[in-house]
PDB file of C-alpha atoms and ligand atoms in Angstrom:
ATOM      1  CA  UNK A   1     117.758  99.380 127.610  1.00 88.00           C
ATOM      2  CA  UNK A   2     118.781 102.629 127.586  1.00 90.00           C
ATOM      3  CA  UNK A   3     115.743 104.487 128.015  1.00 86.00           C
ATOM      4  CA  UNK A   4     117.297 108.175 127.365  1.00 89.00           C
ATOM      5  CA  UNK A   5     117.598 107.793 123.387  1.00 93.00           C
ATOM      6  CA  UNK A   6     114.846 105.278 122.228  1.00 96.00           C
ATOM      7  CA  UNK A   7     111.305 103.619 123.685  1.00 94.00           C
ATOM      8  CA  UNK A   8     110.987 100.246 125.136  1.00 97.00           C
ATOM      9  CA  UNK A   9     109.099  98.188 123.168  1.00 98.00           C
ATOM     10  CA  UNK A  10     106.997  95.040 125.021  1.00 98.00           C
ATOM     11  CA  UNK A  11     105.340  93.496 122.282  1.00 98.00           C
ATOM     12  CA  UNK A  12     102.961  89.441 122.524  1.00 98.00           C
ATOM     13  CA  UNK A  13     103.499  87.417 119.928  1.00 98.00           C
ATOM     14  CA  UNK A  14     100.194  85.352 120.164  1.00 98.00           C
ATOM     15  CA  UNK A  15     101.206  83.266 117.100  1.00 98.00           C
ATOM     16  CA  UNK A  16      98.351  81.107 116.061  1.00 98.00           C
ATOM     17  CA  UNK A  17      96.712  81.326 119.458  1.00 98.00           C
ATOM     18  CA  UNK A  18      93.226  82.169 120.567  1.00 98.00           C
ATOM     19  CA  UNK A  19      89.829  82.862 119.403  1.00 98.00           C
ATOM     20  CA  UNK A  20      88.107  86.568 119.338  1.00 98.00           C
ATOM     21  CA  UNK A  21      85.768  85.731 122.198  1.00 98.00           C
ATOM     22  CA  UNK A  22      89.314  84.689 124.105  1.00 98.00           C
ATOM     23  CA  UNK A  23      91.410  87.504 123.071  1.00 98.00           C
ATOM     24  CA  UNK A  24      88.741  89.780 124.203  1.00 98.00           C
ATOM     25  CA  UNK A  25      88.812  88.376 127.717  1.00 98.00           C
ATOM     26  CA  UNK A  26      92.913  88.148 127.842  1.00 98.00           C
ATOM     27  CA  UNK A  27      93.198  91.706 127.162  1.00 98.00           C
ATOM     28  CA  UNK A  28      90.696  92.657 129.403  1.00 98.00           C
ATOM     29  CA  UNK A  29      92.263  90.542 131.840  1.00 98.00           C
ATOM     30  CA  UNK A  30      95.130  92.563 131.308  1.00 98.00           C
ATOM     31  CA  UNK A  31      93.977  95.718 131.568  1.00 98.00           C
ATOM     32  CA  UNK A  32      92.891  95.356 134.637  1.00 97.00           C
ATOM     33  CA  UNK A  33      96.069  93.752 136.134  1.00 98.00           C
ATOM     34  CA  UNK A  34      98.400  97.061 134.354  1.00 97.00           C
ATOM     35  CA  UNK A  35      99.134 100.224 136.470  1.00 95.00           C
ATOM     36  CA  UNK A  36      98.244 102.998 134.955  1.00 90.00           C
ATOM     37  CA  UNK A  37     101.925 104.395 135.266  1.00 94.00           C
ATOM     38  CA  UNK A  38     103.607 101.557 133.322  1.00 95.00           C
ATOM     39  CA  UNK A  39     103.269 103.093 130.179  1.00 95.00           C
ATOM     40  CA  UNK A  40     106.206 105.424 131.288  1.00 94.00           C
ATOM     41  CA  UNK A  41     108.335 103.156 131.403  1.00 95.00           C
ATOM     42  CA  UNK A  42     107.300 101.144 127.793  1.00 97.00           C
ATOM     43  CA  UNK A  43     105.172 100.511 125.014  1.00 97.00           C
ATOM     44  CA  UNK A  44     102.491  97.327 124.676  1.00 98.00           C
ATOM     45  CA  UNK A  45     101.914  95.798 121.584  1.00 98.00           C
ATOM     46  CA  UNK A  46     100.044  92.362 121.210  1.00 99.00           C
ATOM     47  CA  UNK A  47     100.518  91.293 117.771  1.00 99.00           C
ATOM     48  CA  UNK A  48      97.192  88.894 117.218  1.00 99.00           C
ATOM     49  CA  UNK A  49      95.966  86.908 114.703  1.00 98.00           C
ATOM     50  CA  UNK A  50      94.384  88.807 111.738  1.00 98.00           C
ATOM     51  CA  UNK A  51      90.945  87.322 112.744  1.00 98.00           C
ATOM     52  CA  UNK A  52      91.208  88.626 116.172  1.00 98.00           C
ATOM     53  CA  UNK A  53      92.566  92.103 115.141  1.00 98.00           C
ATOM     54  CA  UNK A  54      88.962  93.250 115.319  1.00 98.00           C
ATOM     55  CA  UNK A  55      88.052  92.081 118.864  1.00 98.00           C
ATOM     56  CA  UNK A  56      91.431  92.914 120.203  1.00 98.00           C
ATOM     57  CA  UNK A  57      91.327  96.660 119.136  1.00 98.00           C
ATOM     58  CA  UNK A  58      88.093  97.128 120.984  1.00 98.00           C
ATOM     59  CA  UNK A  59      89.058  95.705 124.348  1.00 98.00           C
ATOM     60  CA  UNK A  60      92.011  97.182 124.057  1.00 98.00           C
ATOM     61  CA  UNK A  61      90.363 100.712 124.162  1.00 97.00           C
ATOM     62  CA  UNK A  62      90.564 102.846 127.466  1.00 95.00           C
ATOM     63  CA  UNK A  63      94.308 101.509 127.523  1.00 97.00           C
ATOM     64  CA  UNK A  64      97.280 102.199 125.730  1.00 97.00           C
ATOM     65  CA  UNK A  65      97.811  98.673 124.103  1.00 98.00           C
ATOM     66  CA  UNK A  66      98.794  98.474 120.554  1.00 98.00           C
ATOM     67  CA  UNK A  67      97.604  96.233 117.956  1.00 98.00           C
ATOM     68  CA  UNK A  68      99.747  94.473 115.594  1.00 99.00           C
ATOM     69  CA  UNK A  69      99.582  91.894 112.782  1.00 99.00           C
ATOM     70  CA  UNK A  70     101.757  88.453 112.608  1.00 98.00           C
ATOM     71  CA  UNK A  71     102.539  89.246 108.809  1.00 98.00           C
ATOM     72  CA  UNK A  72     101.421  90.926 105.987  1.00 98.00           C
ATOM     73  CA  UNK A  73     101.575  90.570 102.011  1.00 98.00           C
ATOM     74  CA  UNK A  74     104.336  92.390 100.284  1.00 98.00           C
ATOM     75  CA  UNK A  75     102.230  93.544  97.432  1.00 97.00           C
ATOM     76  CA  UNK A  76      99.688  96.598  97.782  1.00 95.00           C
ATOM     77  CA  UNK A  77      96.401  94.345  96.606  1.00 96.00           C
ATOM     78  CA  UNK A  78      95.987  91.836  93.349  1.00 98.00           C
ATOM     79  CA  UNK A  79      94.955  88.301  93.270  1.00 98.00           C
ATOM     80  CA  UNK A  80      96.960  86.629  96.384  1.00 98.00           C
ATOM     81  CA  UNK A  81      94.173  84.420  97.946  1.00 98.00           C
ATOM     82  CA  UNK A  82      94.133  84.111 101.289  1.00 98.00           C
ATOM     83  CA  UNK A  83      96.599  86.952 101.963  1.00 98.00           C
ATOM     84  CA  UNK A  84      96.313  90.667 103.615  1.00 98.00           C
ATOM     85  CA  UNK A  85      97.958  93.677 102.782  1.00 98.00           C
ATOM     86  CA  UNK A  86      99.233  96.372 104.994  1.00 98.00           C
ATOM     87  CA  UNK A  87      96.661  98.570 103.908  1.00 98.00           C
ATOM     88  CA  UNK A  88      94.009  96.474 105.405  1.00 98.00           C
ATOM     89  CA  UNK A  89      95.473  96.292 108.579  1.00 98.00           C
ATOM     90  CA  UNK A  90      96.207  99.898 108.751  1.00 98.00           C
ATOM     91  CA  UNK A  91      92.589 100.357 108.497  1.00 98.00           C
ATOM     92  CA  UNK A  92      91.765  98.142 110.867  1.00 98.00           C
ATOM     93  CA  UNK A  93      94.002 100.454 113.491  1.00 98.00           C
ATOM     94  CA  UNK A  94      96.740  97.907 113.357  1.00 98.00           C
ATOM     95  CA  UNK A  95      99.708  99.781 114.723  1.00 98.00           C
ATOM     96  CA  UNK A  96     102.762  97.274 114.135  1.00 99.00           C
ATOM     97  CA  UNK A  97     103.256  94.187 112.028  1.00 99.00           C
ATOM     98  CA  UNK A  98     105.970  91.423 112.447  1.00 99.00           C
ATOM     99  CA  UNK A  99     108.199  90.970 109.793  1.00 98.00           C
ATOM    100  CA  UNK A 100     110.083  87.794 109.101  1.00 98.00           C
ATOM    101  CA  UNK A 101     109.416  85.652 111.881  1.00 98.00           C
ATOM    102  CA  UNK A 102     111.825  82.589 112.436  1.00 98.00           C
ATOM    103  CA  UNK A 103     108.300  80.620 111.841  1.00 98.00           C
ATOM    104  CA  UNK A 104     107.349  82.772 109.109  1.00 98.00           C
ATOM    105  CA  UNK A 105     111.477  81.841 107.296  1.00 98.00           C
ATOM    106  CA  UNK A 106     111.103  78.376 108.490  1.00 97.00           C
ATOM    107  CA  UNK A 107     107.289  76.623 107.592  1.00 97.00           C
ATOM    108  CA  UNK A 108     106.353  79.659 104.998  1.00 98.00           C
ATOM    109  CA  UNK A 109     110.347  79.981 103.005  1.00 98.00           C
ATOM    110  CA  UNK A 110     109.890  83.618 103.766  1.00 98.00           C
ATOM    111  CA  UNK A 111     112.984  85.348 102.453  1.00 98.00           C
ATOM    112  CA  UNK A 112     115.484  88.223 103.238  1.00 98.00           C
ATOM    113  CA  UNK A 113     114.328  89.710  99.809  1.00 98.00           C
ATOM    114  CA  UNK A 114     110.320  89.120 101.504  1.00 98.00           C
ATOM    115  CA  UNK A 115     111.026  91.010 104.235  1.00 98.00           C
ATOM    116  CA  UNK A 116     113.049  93.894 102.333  1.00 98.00           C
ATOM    117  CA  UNK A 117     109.923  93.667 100.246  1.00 98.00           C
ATOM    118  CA  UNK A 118     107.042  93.693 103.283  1.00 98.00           C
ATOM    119  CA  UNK A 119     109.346  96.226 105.430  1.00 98.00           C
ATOM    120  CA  UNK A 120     108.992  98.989 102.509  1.00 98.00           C
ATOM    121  CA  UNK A 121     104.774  98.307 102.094  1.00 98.00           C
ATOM    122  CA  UNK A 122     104.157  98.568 105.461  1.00 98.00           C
ATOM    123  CA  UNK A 123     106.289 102.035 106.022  1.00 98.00           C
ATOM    124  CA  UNK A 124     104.467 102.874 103.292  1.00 98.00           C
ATOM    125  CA  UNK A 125     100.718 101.874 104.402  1.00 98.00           C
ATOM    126  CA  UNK A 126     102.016 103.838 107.848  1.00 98.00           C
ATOM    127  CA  UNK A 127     102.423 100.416 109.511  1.00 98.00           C
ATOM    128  CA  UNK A 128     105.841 100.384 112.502  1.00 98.00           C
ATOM    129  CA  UNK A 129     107.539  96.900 111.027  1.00 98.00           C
ATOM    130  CA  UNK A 130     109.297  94.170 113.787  1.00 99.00           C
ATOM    131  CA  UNK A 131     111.641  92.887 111.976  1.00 99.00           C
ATOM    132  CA  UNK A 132     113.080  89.403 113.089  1.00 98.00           C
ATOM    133  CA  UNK A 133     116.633  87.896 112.861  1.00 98.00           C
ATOM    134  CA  UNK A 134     117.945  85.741 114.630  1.00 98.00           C
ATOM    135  CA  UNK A 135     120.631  82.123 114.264  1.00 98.00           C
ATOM    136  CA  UNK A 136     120.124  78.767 114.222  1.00 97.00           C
ATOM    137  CA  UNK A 137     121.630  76.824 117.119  1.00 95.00           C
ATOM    138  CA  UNK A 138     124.115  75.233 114.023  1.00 95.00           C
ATOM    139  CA  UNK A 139     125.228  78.547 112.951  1.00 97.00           C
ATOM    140  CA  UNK A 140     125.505  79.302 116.634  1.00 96.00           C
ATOM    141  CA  UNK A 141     127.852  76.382 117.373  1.00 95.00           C
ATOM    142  CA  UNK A 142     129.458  77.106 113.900  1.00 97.00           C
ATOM    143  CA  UNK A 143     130.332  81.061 115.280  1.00 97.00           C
ATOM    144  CA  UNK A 144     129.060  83.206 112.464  1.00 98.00           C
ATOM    145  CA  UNK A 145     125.987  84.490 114.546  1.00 98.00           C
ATOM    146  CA  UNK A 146     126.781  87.902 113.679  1.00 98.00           C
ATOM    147  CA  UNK A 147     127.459  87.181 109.642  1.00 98.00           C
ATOM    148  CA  UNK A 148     123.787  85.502 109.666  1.00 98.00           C
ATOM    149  CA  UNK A 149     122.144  88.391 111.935  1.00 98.00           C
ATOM    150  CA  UNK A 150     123.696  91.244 109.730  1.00 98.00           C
ATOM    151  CA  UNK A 151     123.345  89.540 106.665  1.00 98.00           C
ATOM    152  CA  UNK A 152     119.441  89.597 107.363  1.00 98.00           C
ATOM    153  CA  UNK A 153     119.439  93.009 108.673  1.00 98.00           C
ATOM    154  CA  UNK A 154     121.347  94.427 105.423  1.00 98.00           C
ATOM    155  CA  UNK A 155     118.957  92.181 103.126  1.00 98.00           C
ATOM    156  CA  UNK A 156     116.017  93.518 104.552  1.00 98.00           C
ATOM    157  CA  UNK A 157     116.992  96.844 105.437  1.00 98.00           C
ATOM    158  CA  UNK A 158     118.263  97.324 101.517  1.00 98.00           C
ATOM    159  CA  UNK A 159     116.673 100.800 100.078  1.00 98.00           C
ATOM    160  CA  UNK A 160     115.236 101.588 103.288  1.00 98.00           C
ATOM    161  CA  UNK A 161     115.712 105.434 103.576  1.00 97.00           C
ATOM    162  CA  UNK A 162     117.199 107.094 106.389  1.00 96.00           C
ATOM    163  CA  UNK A 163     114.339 109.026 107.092  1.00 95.00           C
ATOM    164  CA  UNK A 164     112.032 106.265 107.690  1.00 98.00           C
ATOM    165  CA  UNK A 165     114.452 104.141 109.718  1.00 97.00           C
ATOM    166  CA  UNK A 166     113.281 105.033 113.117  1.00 95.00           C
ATOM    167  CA  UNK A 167     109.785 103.614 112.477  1.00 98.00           C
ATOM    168  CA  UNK A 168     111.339 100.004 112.020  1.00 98.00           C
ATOM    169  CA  UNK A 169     111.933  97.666 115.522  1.00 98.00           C
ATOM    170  CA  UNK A 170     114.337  94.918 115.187  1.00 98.00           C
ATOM    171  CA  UNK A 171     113.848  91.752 117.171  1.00 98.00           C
ATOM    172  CA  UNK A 172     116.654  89.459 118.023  1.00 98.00           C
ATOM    173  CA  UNK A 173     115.360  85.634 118.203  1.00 98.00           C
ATOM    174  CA  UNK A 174     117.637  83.186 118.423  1.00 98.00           C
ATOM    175  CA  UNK A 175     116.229  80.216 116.877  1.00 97.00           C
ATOM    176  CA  UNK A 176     117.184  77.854 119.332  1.00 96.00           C
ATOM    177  CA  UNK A 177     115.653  79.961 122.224  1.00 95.00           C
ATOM    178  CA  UNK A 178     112.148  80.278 120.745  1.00 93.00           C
ATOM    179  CA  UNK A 179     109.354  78.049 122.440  1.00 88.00           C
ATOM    180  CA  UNK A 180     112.233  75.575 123.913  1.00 90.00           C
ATOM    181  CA  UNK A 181     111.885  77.029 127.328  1.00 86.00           C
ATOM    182  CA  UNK A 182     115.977  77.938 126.494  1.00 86.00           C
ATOM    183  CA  UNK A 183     116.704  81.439 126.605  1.00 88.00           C
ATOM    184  CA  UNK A 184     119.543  83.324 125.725  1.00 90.00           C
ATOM    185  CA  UNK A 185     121.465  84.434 128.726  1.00 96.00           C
ATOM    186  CA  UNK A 186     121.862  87.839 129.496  1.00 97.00           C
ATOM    187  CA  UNK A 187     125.048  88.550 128.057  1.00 97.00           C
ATOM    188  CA  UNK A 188     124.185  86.543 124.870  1.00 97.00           C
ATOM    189  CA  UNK A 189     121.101  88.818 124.399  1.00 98.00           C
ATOM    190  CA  UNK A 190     123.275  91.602 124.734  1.00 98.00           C
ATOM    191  CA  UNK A 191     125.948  90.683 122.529  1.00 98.00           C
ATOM    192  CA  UNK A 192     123.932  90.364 119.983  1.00 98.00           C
ATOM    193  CA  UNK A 193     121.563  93.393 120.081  1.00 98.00           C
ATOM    194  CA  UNK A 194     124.731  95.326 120.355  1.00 98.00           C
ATOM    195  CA  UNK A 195     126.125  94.159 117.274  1.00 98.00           C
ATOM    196  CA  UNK A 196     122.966  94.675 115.634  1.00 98.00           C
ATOM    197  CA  UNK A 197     123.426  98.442 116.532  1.00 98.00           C
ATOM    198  CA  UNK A 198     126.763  98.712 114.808  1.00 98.00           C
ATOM    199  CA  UNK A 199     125.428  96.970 112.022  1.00 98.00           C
ATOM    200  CA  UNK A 200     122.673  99.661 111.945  1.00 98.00           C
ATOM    201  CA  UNK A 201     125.137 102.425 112.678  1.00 98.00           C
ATOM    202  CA  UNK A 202     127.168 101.318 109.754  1.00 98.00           C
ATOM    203  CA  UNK A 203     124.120 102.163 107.857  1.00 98.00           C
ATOM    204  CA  UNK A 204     122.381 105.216 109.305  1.00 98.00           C
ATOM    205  CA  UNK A 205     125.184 106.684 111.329  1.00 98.00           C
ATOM    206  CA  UNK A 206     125.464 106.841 115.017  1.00 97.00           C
ATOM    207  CA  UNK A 207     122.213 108.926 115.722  1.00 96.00           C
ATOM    208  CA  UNK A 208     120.089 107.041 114.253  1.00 97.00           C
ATOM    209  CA  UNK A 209     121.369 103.648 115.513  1.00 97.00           C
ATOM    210  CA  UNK A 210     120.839 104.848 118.962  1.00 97.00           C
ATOM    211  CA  UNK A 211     117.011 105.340 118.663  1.00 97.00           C
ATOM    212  CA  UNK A 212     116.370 102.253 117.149  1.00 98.00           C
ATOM    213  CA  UNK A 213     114.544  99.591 119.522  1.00 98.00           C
ATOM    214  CA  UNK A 214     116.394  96.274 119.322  1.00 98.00           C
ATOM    215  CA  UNK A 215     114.007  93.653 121.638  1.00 98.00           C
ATOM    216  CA  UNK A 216     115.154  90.540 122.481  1.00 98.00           C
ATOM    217  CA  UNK A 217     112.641  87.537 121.805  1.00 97.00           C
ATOM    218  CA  UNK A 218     112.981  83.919 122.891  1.00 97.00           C
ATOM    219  CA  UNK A 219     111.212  82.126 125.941  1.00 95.00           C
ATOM    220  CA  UNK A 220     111.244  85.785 127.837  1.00 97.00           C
ATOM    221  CA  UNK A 221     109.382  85.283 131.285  1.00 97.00           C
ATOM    222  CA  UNK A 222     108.533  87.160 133.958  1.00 96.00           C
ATOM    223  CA  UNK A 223     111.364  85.706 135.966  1.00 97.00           C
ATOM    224  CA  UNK A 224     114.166  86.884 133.193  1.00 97.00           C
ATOM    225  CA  UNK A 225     113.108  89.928 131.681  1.00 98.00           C
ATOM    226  CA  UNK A 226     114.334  92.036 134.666  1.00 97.00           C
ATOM    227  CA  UNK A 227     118.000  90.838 133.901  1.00 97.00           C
ATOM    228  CA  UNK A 228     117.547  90.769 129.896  1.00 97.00           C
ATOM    229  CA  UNK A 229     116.042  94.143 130.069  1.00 97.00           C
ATOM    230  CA  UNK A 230     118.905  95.286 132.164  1.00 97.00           C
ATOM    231  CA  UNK A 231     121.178  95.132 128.794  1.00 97.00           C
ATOM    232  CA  UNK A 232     122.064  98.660 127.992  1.00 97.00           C
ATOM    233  CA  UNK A 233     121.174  97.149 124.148  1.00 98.00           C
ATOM    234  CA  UNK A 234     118.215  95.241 124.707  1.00 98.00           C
ATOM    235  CA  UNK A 235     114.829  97.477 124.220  1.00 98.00           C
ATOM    236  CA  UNK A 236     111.894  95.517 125.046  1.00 98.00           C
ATOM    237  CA  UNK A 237     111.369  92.161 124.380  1.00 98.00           C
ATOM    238  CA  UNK A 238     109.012  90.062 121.722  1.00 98.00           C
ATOM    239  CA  UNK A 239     107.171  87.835 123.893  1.00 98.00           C
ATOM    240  CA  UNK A 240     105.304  84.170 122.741  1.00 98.00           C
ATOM    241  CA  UNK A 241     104.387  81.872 125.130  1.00 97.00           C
ATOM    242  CA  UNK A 242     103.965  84.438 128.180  1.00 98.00           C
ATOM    243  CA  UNK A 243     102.095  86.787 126.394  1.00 98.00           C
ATOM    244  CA  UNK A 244      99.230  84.368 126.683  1.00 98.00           C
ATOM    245  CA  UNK A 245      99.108  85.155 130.111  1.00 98.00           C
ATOM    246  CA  UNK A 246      97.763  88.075 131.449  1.00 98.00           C
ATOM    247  CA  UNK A 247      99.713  88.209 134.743  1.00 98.00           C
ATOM    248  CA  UNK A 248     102.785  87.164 132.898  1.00 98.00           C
ATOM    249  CA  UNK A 249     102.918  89.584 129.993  1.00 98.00           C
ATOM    250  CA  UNK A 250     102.079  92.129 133.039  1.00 98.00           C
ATOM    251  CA  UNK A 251     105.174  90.844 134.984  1.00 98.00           C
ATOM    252  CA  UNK A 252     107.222  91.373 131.670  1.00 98.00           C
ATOM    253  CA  UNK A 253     106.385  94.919 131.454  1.00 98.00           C
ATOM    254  CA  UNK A 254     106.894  95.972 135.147  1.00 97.00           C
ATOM    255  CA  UNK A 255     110.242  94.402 134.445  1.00 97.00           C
ATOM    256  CA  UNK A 256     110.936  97.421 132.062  1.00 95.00           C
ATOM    257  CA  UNK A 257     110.609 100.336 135.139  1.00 91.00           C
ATOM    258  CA  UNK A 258     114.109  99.340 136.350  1.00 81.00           C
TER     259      UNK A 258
HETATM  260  P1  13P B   1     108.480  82.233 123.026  1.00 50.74           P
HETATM  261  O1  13P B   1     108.485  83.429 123.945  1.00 50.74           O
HETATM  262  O2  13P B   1     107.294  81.368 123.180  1.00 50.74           O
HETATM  263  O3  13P B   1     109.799  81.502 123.068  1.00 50.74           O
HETATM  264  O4  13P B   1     108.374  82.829 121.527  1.00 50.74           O
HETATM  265  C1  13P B   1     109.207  83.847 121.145  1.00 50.74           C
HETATM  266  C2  13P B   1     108.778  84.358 119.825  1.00 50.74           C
HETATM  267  O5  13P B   1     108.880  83.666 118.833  1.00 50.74           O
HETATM  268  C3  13P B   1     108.174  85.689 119.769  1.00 50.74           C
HETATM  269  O6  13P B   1     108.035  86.117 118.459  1.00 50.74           O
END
């Protein structure tokens, strides 16, 4: 991280993981086990599920934890049953929503186009998008990592005005490394986020590029954070699994005062 031009971002991914009654006691849990100081050093987000969003904002209070959303609807309201729109959550006090996740792509046939789509609707609603990218361990083996990373940064990115650039977060998940217990190593992570920079530089010039926060996301613990974190490219990280641990997710983020 590089802590001079752009904020670490720690942000839970709780997926489709525990009830309001439980996410009330996790983040209290939490708040009790975080030093006041470590918000210096980062930002805490727990993205929830939309029925927790409610519980989770209010135990959250007295602390400087975010709230964000899993996903959102790409259209502003109309008959989409069962969806939400970013306007919703923004009323709610959501803070962040994440964009494109590799489960999102995979179970859901979320697009680049859907993303480009959500991306502009939440800037819009005042919502700070995640966006995710990340390869498959075939296109991994195959070598075009960085065609399939930049292809869904450019795709998603499309129309997306300089001005408003700095309120996106992109999150680098390789497939292969997310709930497998597999992470990236260090350098991987870092190869990676660092040619997502260029890519963004190519778009929005140099300054710009270096205030964007690039996490890394994939079976992060508190045992490798410290070293993934260490990447002069790597921002933060997106966090499943360990985020559903209080002394974990606070292990990740005292990992980010190095
Ligand atoms: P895990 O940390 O459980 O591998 O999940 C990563 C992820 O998908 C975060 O969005």
């Amino acid at each position: 991280m590089n802590r001079r031009y752009r904020k670490t971002i720690i942000a839970g991914n709780w997926k489709m993981n525990k009830t309001p009654t439980e996410a009330k006691t996790l983040i209290e849990d939490m708040k009790q086990q975080l030093d006041k100081d470590v918000y210096k050093y980062c930002e805490l987000v727990l993205c929830v599920p939309f029925t927790d969003i409610q519980a989770a904002i209010k135990a959250a209070r007295g602390s400087k934890i975010a709230i964000g959303a899993q996903n959102m609807h790409f259209e502003k309201s109309g008959a989409f049953t069962g969806e939400i729109s970013a306007d919703m959550l923004k009323e709610m006090g959501v803070k962040y929503v994440i964009i494109g996740h590799s489960e999102r792509r995979q179970y859901f046939n979320e697009t680049d186009v859907d993303c480009n789509k959500k991306i502009k609707v939440a800037i819009a609603a005042g919502l700070r998008p995640i966006l995710c990218c990340g390869e498959s361990l075939e296109e991994r083996e195959q070598n075009v990592t960085m065609e399939v990373v930049r292809k869904q940064i450019k795709i998603a990115l499309r129309d997306v005005p300089a001005e408003d650039i700095k309120k996106v977060v992109i999150a680098y998940e390789p497939i292969w490394a997310i709930g497998t217990g597999k992470t990236a190593t260090a350098e991987q992570a870092g190869e990676v986020c660092s040619a997502i920079r260029d890519c963004l530089r190519e778009l929005y010039g140099a300054r710009a590029a270096r205030a964007i926060t690039v996490q890394y996301g994939g079976s992060m613990n508190a045992k490798n954070a410290e070293e993934l974190l260490a990447q002069p490219d790597v921002d933060g990280g997106l966090i499943g699994g360990a985020s559903l641990k209080a002394p974990d997710f606070v292990a990740i983020a005292n990992a980010s005062r190095q």
